[in-house]
Coordinates of C-alpha atoms in Angstrom, one line a residue:
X12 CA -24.3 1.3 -22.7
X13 CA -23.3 3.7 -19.8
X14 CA -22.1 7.3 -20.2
X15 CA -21.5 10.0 -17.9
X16 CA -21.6 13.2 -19.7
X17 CA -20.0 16.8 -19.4
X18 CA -22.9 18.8 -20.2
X19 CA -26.4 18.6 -19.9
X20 CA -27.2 19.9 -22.9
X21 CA -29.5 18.3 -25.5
X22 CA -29.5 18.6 -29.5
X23 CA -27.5 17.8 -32.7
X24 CA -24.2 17.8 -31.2
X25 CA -22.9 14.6 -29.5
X26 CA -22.7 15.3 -25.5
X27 CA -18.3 14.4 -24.1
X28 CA -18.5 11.6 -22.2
X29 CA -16.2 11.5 -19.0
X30 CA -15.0 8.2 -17.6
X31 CA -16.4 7.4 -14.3
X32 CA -13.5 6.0 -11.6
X33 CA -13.1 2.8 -11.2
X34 CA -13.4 2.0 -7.9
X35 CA -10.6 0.0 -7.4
X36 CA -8.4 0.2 -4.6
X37 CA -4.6 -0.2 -4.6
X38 CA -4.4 -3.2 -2.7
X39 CA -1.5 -5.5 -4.6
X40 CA 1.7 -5.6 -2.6
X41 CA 5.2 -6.6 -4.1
X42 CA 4.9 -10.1 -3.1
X43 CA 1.2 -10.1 -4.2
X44 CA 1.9 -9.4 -7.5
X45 CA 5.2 -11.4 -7.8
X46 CA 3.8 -14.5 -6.7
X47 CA 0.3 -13.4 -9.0
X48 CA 3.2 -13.1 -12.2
X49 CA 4.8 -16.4 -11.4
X50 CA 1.5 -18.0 -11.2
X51 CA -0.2 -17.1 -14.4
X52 CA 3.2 -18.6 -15.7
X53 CA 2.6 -22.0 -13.9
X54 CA 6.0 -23.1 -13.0
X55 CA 4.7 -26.9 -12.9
X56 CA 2.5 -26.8 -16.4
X57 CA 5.8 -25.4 -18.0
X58 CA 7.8 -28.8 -16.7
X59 CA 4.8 -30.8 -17.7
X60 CA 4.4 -29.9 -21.5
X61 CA 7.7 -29.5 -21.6
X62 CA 8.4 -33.4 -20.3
X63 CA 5.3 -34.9 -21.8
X64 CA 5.4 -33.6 -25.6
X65 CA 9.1 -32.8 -26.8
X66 CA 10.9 -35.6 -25.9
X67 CA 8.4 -37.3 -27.7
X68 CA 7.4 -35.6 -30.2
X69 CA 10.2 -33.5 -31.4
X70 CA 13.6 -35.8 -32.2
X71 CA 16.8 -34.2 -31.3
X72 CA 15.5 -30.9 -29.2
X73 CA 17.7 -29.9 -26.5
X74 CA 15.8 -29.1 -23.6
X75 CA 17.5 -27.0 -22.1
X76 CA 18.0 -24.6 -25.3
X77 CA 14.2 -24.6 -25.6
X78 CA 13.5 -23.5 -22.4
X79 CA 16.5 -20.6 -22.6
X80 CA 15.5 -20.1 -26.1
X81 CA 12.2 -19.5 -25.0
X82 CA 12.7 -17.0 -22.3
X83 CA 14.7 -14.7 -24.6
X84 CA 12.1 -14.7 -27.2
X85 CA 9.5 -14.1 -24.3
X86 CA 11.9 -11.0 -22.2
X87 CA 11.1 -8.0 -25.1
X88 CA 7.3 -8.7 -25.0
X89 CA 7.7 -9.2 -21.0
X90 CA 9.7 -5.2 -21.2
X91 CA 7.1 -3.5 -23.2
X92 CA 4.3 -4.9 -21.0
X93 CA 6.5 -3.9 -17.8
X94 CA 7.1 -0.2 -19.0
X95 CA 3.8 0.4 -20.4
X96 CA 2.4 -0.5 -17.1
X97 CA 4.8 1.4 -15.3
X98 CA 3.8 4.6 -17.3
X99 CA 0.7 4.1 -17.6
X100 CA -0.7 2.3 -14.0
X101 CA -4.0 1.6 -14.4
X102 CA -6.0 -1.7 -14.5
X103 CA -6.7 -3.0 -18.5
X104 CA -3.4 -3.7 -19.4
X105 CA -3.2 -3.3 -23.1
X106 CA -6.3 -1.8 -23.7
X107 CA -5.3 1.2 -22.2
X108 CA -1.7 1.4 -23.7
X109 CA -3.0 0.6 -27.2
X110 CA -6.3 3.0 -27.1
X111 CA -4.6 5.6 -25.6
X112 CA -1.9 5.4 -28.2
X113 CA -3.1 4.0 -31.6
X114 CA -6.4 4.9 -30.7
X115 CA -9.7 3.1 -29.3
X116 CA -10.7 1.0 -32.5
X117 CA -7.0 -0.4 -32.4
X118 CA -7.0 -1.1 -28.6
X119 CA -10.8 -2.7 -28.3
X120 CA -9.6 -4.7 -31.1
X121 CA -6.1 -5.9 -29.1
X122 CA -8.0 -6.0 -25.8
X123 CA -10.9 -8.0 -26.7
X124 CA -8.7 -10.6 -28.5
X125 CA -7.3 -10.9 -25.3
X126 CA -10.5 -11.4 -23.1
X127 CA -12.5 -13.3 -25.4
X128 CA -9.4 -16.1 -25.6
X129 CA -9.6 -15.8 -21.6
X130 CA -12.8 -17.1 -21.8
X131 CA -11.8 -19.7 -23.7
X132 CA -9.0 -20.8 -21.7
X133 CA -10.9 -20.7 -18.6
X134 CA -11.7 -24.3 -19.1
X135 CA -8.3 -25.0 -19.6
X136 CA -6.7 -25.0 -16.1
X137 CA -10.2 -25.5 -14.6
X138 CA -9.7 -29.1 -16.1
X139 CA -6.1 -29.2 -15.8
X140 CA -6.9 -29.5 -11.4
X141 CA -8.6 -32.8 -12.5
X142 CA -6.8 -34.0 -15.4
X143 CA -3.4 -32.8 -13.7
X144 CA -3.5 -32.3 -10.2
X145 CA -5.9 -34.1 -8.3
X146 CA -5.9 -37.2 -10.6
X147 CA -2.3 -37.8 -10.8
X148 CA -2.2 -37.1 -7.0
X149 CA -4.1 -40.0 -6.3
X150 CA -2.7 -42.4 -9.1
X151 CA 0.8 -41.9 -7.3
X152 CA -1.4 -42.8 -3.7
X153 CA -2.7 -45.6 -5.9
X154 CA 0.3 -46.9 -7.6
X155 CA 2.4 -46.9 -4.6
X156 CA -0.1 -48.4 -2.0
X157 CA -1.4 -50.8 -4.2
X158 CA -4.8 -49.0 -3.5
X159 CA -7.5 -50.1 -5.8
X160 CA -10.0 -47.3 -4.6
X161 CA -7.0 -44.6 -5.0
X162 CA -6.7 -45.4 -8.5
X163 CA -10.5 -45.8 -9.1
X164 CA -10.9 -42.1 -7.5
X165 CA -7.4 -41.4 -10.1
X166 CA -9.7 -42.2 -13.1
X167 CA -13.0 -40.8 -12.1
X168 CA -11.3 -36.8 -12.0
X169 CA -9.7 -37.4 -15.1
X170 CA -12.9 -38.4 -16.9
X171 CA -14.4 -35.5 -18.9
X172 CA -17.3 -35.4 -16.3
X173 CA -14.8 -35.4 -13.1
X174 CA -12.8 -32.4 -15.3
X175 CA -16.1 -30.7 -15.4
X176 CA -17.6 -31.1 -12.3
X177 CA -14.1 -30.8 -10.4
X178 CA -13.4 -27.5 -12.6
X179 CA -16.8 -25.8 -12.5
X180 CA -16.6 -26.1 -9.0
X181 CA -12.8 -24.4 -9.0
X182 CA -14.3 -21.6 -11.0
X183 CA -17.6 -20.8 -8.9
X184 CA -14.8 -20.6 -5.8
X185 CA -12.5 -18.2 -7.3
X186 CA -15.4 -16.3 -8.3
X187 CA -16.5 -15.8 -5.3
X188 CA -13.1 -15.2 -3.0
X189 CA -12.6 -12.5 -6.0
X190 CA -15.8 -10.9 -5.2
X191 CA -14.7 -10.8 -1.6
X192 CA -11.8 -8.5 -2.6
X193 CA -7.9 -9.3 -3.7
X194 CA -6.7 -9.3 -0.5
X195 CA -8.6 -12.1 0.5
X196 CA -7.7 -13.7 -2.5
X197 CA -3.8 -12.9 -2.7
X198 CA -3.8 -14.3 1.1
X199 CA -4.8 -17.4 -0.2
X200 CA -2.6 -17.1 -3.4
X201 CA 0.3 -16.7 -1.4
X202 CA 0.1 -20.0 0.5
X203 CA -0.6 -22.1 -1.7
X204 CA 2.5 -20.3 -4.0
X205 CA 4.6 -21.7 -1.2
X206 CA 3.2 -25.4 -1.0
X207 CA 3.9 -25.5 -4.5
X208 CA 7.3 -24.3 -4.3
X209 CA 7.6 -27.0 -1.5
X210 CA 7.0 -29.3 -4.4
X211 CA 9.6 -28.7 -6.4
X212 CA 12.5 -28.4 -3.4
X213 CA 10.9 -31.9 -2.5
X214 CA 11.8 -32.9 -6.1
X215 CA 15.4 -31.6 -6.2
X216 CA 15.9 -33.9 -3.0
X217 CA 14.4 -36.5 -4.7
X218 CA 15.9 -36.9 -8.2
X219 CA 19.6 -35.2 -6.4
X220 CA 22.2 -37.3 -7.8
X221 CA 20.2 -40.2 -9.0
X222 CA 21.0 -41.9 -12.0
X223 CA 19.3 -43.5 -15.1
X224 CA 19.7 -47.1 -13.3
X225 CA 17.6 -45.4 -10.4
X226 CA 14.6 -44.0 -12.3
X227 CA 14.6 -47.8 -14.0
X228 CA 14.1 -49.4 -11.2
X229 CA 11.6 -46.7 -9.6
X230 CA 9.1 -47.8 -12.6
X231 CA 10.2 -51.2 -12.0
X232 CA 9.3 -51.5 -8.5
X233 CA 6.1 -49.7 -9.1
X234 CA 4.6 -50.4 -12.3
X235 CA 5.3 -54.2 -12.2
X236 CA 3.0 -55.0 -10.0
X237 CA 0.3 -53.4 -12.4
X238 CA 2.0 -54.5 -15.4
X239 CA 2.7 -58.0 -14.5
X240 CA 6.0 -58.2 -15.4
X241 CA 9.5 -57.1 -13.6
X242 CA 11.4 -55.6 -16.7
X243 CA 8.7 -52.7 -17.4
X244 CA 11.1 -49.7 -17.6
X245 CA 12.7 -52.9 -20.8
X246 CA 8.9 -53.2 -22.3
X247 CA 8.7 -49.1 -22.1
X248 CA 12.1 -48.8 -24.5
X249 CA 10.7 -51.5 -26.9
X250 CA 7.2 -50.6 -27.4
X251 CA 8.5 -46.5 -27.6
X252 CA 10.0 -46.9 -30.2
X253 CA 7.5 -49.3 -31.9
X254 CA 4.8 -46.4 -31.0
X255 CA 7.1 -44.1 -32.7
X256 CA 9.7 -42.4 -30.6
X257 CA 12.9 -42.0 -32.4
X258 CA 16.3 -41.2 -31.1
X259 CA 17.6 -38.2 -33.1
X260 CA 20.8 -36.6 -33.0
X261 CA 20.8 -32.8 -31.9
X262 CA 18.3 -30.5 -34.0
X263 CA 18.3 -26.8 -33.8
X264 CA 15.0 -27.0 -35.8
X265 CA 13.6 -29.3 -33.1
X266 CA 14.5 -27.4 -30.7
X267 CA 13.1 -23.9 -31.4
X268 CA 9.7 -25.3 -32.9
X269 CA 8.7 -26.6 -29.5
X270 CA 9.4 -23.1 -27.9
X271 CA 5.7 -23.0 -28.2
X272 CA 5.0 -25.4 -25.2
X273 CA 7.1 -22.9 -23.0
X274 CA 6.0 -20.0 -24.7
X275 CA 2.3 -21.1 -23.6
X276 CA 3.1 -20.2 -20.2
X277 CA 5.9 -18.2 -20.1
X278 CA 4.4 -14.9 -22.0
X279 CA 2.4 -14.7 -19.4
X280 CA 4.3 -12.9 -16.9
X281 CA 2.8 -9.8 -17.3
X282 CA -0.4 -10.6 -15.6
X283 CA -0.3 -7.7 -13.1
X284 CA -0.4 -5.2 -15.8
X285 CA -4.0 -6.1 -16.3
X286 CA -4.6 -5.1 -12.6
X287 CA -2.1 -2.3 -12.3
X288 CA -5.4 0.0 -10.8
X289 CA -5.1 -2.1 -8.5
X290 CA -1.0 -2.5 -7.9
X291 CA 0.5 -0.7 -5.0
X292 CA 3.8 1.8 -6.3
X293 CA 2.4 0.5 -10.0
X294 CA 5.4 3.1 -11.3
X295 CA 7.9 1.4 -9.9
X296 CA 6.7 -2.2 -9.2
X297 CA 5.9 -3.2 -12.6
X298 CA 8.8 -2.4 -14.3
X299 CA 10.3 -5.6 -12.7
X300 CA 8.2 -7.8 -10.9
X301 CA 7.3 -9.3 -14.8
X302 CA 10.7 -10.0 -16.0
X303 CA 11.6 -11.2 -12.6
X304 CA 8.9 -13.4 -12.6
X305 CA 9.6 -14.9 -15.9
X306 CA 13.2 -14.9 -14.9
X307 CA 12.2 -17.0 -11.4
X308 CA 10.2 -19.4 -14.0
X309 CA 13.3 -20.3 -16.3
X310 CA 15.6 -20.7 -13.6
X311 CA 13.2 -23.4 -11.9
X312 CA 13.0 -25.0 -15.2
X313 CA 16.5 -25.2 -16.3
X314 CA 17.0 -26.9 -12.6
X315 CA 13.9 -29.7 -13.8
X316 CA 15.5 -30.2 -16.9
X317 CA 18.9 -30.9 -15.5
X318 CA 17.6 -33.6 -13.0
X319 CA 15.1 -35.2 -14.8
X320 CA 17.8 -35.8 -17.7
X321 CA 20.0 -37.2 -15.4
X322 CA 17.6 -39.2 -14.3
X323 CA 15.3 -40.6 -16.5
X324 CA 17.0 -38.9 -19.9
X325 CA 15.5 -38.0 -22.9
X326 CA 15.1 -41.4 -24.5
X327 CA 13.4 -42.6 -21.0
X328 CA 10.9 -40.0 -21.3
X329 CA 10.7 -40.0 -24.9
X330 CA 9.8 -43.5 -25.1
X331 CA 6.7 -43.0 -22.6
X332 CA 5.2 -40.2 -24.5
X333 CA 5.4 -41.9 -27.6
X334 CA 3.6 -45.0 -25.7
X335 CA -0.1 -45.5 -27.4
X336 CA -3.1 -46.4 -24.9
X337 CA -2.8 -50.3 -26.1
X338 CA 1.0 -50.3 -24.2
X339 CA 0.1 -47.8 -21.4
X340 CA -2.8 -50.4 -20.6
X341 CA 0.0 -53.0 -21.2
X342 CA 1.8 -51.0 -17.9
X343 CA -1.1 -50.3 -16.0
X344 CA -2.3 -47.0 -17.0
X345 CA -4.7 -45.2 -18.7
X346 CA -2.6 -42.1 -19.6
X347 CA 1.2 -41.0 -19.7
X348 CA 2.5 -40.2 -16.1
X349 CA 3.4 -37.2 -15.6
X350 CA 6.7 -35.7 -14.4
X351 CA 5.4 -35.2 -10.7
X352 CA 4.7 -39.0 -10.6
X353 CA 8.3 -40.1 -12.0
X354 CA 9.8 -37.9 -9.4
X355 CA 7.0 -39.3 -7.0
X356 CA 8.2 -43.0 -7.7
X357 CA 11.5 -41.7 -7.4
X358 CA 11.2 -40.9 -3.7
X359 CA 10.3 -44.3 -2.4
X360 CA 8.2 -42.7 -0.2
X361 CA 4.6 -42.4 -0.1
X362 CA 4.9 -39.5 2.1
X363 CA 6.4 -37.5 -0.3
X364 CA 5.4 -38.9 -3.6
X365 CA 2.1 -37.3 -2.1
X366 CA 3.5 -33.8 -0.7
X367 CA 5.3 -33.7 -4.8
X368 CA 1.5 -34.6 -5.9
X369 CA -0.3 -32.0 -3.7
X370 CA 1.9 -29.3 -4.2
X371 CA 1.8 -29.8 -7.6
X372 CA -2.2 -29.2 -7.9
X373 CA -1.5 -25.7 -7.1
X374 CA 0.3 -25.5 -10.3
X375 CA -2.2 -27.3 -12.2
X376 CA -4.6 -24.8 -12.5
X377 CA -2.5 -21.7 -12.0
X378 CA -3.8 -20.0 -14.9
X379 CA -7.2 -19.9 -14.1
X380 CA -7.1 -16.8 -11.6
X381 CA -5.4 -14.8 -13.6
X382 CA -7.7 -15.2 -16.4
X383 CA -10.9 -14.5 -14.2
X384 CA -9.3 -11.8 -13.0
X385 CA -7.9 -9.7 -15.9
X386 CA -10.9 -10.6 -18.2
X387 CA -13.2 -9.3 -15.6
X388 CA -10.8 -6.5 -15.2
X389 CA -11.2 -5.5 -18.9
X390 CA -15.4 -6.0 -19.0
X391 CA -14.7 -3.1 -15.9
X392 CA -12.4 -0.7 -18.6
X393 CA -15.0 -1.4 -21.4
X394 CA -18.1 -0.8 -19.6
X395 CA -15.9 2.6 -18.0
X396 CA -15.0 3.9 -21.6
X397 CA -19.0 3.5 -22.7
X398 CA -18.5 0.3 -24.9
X399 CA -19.9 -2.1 -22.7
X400 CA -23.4 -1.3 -20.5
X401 CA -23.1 -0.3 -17.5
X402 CA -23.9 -2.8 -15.1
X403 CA -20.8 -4.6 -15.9
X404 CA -18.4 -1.6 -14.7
X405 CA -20.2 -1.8 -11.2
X406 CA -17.8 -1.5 -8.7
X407 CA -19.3 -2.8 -4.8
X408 CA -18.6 0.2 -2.6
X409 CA -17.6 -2.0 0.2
X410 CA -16.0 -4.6 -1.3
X411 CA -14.4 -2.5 -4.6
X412 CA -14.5 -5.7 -6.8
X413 CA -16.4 -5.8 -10.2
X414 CA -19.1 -8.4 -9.1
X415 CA -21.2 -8.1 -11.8
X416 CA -17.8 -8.8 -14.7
X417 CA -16.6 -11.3 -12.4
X418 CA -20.2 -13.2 -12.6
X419 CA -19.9 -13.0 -16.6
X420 CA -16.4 -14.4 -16.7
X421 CA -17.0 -17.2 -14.2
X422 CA -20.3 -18.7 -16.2
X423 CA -18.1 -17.8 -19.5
X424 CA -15.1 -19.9 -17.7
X425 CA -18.0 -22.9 -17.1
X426 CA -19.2 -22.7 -20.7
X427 CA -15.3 -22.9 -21.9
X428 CA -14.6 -25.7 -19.6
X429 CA -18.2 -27.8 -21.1
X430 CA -16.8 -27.3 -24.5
X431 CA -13.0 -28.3 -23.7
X432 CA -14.2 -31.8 -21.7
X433 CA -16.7 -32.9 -23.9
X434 CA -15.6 -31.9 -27.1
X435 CA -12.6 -32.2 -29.8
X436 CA -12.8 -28.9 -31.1
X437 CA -10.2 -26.8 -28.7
X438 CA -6.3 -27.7 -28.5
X439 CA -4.4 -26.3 -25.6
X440 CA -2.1 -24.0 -28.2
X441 CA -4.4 -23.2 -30.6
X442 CA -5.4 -19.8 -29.3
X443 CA -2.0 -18.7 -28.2
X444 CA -1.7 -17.4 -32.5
X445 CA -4.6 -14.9 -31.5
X446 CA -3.1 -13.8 -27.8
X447 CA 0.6 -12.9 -30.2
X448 CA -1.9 -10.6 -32.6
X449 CA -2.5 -8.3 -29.4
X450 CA 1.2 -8.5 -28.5
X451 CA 1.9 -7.6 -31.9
X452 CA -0.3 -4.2 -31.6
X453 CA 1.3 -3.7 -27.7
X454 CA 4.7 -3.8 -29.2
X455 CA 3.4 -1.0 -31.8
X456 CA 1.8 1.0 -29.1
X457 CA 5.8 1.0 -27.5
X458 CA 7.6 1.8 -30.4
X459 CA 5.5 4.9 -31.0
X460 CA 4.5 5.7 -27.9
X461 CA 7.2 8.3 -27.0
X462 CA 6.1 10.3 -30.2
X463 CA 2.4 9.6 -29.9
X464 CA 2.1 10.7 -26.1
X465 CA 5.5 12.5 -25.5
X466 CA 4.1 14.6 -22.2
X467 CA 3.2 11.0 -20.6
X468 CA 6.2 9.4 -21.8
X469 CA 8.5 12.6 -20.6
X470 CA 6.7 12.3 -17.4
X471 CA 6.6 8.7 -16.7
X472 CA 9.4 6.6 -14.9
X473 CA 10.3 4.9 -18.1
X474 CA 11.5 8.0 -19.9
X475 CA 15.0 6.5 -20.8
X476 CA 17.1 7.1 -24.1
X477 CA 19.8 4.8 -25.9
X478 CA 22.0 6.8 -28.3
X479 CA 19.5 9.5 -28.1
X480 CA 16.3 6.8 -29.0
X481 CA 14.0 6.0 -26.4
X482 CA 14.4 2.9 -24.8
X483 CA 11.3 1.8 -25.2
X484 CA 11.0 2.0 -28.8
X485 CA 14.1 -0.4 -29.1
X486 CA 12.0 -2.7 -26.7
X487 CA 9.1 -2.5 -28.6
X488 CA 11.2 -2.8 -31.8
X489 CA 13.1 -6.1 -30.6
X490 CA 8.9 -7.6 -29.0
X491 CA 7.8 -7.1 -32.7
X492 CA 10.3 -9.4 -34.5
X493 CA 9.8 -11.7 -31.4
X494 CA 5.9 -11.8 -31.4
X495 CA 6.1 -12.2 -35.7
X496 CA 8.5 -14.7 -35.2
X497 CA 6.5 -16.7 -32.6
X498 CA 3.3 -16.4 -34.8
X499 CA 5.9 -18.5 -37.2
X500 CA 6.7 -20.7 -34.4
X501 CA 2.9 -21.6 -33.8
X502 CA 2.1 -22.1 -37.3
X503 CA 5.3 -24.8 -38.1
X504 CA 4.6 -26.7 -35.2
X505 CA 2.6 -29.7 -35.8
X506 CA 0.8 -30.2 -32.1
X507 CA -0.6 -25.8 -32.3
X508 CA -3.9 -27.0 -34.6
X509 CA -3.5 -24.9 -36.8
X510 CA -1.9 -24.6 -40.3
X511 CA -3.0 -23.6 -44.3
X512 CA -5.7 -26.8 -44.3
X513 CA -8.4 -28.6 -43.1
X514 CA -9.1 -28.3 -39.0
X515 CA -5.7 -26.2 -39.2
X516 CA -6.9 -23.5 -41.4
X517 CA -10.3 -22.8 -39.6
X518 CA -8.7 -22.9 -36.3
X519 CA -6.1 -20.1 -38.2
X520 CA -9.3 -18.2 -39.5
X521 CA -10.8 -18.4 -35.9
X522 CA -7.8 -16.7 -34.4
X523 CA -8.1 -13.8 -37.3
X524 CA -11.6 -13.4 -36.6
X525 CA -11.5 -13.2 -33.0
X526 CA -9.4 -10.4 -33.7
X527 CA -11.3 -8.6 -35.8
X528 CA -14.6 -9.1 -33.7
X529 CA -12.9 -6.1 -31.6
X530 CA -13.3 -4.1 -33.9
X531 CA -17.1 -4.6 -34.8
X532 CA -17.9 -4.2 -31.3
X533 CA -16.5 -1.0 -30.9
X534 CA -17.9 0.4 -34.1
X535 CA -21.2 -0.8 -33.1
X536 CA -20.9 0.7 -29.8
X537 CA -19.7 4.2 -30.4
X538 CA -22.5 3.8 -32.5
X539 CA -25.1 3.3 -30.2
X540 CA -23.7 5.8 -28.2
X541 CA -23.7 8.7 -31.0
X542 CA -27.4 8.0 -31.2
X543 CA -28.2 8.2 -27.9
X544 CA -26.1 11.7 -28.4
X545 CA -22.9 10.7 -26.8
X546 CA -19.3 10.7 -27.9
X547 CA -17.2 8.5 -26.3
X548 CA -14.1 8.8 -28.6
X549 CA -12.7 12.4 -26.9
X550 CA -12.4 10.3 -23.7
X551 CA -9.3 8.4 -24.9
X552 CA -6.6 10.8 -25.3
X553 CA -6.6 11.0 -21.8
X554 CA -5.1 8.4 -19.2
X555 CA -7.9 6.5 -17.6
X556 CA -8.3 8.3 -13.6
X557 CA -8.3 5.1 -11.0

């Protein structure tokens, strides 16, 4: 452990500590840290789960309530995050709002939740550019050439050694540009943000006033020659609903429980609070580049969601993600296709069936920065306050990134992606129960907050009342119920793992103690540090200095 004390004293009484700096240099600019919001969100993994699972999987949802459903229960949590950064700008995001105002056990415990699931999902989107980007890319080259090789090259990235290979090798590149600096990386972020935004204008063109007629004969034209037969979009409506889909009239349970697939991404939006150190005008920035960001997210996917149900419909796309491997092999294919390849089919063109598919890899593993970055981000506030050692809150004086955290996260990512590809014991929502738990203690900090730290709160640019309450009290208030009733959501849908039994109770129980691991680390390191005659607890009533 690292500590910088006050006094050079020796004896009986613990020494203060005093945080160090960080380092970090404000560096983010307003379209930086937009475009780094609407990432971590993932635009095109939103559409995907949202396509590919409910119509399915959940009989009479309306998609369209889902996805506005989910961005209202998704805006209070997106506030308190936006405020709290605003008042408080430093890099850590809720480790620094919940230490600082329930105290240090309470925020290591909300904090490491946070980072230790980020290390989990780092082999999420890692194989998410193989299983969804670069494979579906060349399946649509494949499928619409005729071109054995392209589909041969389709299947070998969305093996589980492609995924692993393809993603380790995204991680160790991110890795590195990070270690290089953000500007170098936000350069590159904001690029690629606009091939992938190409993408979906390509797709608006595309499915523009085309019918369900069109989108049948799209699969016809394409899939036949795989399947063997001219009526496939005929055999997909027959063996759909032998695999299970069912036509349901409208469902308002139905359509709330699958919230959760949008939720996923969409909570997400307030990425930049984690590097608000780092944020240029933090103060005033923050406050709406997260809302906007999940606001910019919605929109795109209430635009999705209007074509592709005038297109293909819900029954269309029900029936293919209800299809079993025995009838996708029937068609052609080893998996479901994906929204980017109807739209791709759609076109007619292989030119742009190809622009939709390489735009859309940008989405696919959109996450993935994010993660590196904030989780390595934290490792930097932990080793700072004295609860981590010290090497990893190394800041390079020329290049002021945290190599040394950014190393740790990156082979943490690698060992998350091993365990996500090559075995069955992590779901894509499972952990998203234990990310709400932190959200939970965030929208505490807020509701307190103005009582708890009134001189920071009076002073901050967030210092506004309603009827004489502070606003962000309400906001916290109105996150609460939305965070409890998410945690609800996760635990009643039947794709989250988890549940009261078998594989769904221990995944439930790994979420709790995840949580709680927080709080054994920081007991054990305050610890070490009192023998070593340092006390690092004074050091969070104050506002971390950058």
């Amino acid at each position: 452990m690292s500590a910088q004390s006050s006094s050079s004293s020796t004896g009986a009484t613990p020494r203060l500590f005093t945080r160090k700096a960080t380092g970090l240099v404000r560096q983010a600019s307003t379209v930086d840290v937009l475009v780094y919001n609407v990432n971590f969100i993932s635009i095109g993994l939103m559409a995907l789960f949202l396509f590919l699972f409910v119509p399915a999987f959940y009989p009479g949802a309306n998609l369209a309530l889902t996805s506005v459903a989910a961005f209202l229960v998704v805006l209070p949590t997106s506030l308190v995050f936006a405020m709290l950064a605003a008042a408080m700008p430093r890099s850590g995001g809720d480790y620094v709002y919940v230490s600082r105002i329930l105290g240090p056990a309470w925020g290591m415990m909300s904090s490491w939740n946070n980072t230790f699931w980020w290390f989990l999902y780092g082999g999420v989107p890692s194989a998410f550019l193989a299983r969804y980007g670069l494979g579906p890319l060349f399946r649509i080259i494949g499928v619409m050439t005729g071109s054995t090789a392209a589909l041969n090259l389709s299947a070998w990235f969305v093996s589980p050694l492609g995924q692993f290979i393809t993603g380790a090798i995204l991680i160790i590149a991110l890795v590195a540009i990070f270690s290089f600096g953000l500007s170098a990386y936000f350069r590159v972020q904001n690029v690629l943000f606009i091939l992938a935004n190409v993408a979906l204008v390509l797709m608006v063109i595309t499915l523009l006033g085309k019918g369900h007629g069109d989108a049948a004969h799209a699969i016809n034209r394409y899939l036949g020659p795989l399947a063997h037969r001219s009526n496939v979009a005929g055999f997909i409506a027959t063996a759909g609903a032998r695999d299970g889909y069912v036509a349901a009239p409208f469902s308002w349970k139905w359509t709330l429980i699958p919230i959760t697939w949008l939720y996923l991404e969409l909570v997400f939006n307030q990425s930049s609070a984690y590097i608000g150190g780092e944020v240029k005008n933090a103060s005033r920035l923050q406050i709406w580049s997260m809302p906007v960001a999940a606001l910019y997210a919605i929109i795109w996917t209430l635009i999705l969601v209007a074509l592709f149900l005038g297109s293909f419909g819900t029954g269309l796309l029900g029936q293919l993600g209800a299809l079993t491997s025995i009838d996708l092999g029937k068609i052609g294919l080893s998996s479901t296709p994906l929204f980017t390849e109807l739209a791709a089919w759609m076109s007619g063109s292989v030119v742009i069936g190809a622009l939709i598919g390489l735009g859309f890899i940008f989405w696919s593993y959109a996450w993935l920065p994010g993660q590196i970055m904030n989780a390595s981000r934290n490792l930097l506030a932990y080793s700072l306050d004295g609860l981590m050692p010290g090497w990893l809150g190394r800041v390079d004086d020329r290049l002021h990134t945290p190599v040394n955290s950014l190393i740790v996260v990156g082979a943490a990512s690698i060992a998350a992606l091993a365990i996500y590809v090559f075995t069955p014991y992590f779901a894509t929502l499972v952990g998203i129960f234990g990310f709400i738990l932190s959200f939970i203690l965030t929208s505490i900090a807020a509701i307190v907050f103005p009582y708890r730290k009134r001189d920071v709160f009076e002073g901050s640019p967030v210092s506004w009342r309603l009827a004489g309450l502070p606003v962000i009290s309400i906001v916290g208030a109105l996150s609460l119920v939305a965070c409890v009733l998410m945690e609800w959501d996760f635990l009643s849908d039947p794709l989250s793992g988890l549940g009261f039994s078998g594989q769904g109770l221990i995944n439930l129980l790994v979420n709790i103690g995840i949580f709680l691991s927080g709080l054994a680390i920081y007991v054990i390191a305050t610890n070490i540090q009192l023998r070593r005659g340092v006390d690092v607890a004074p050091a969070f009533a104050e506002i971390p200095v950058d």
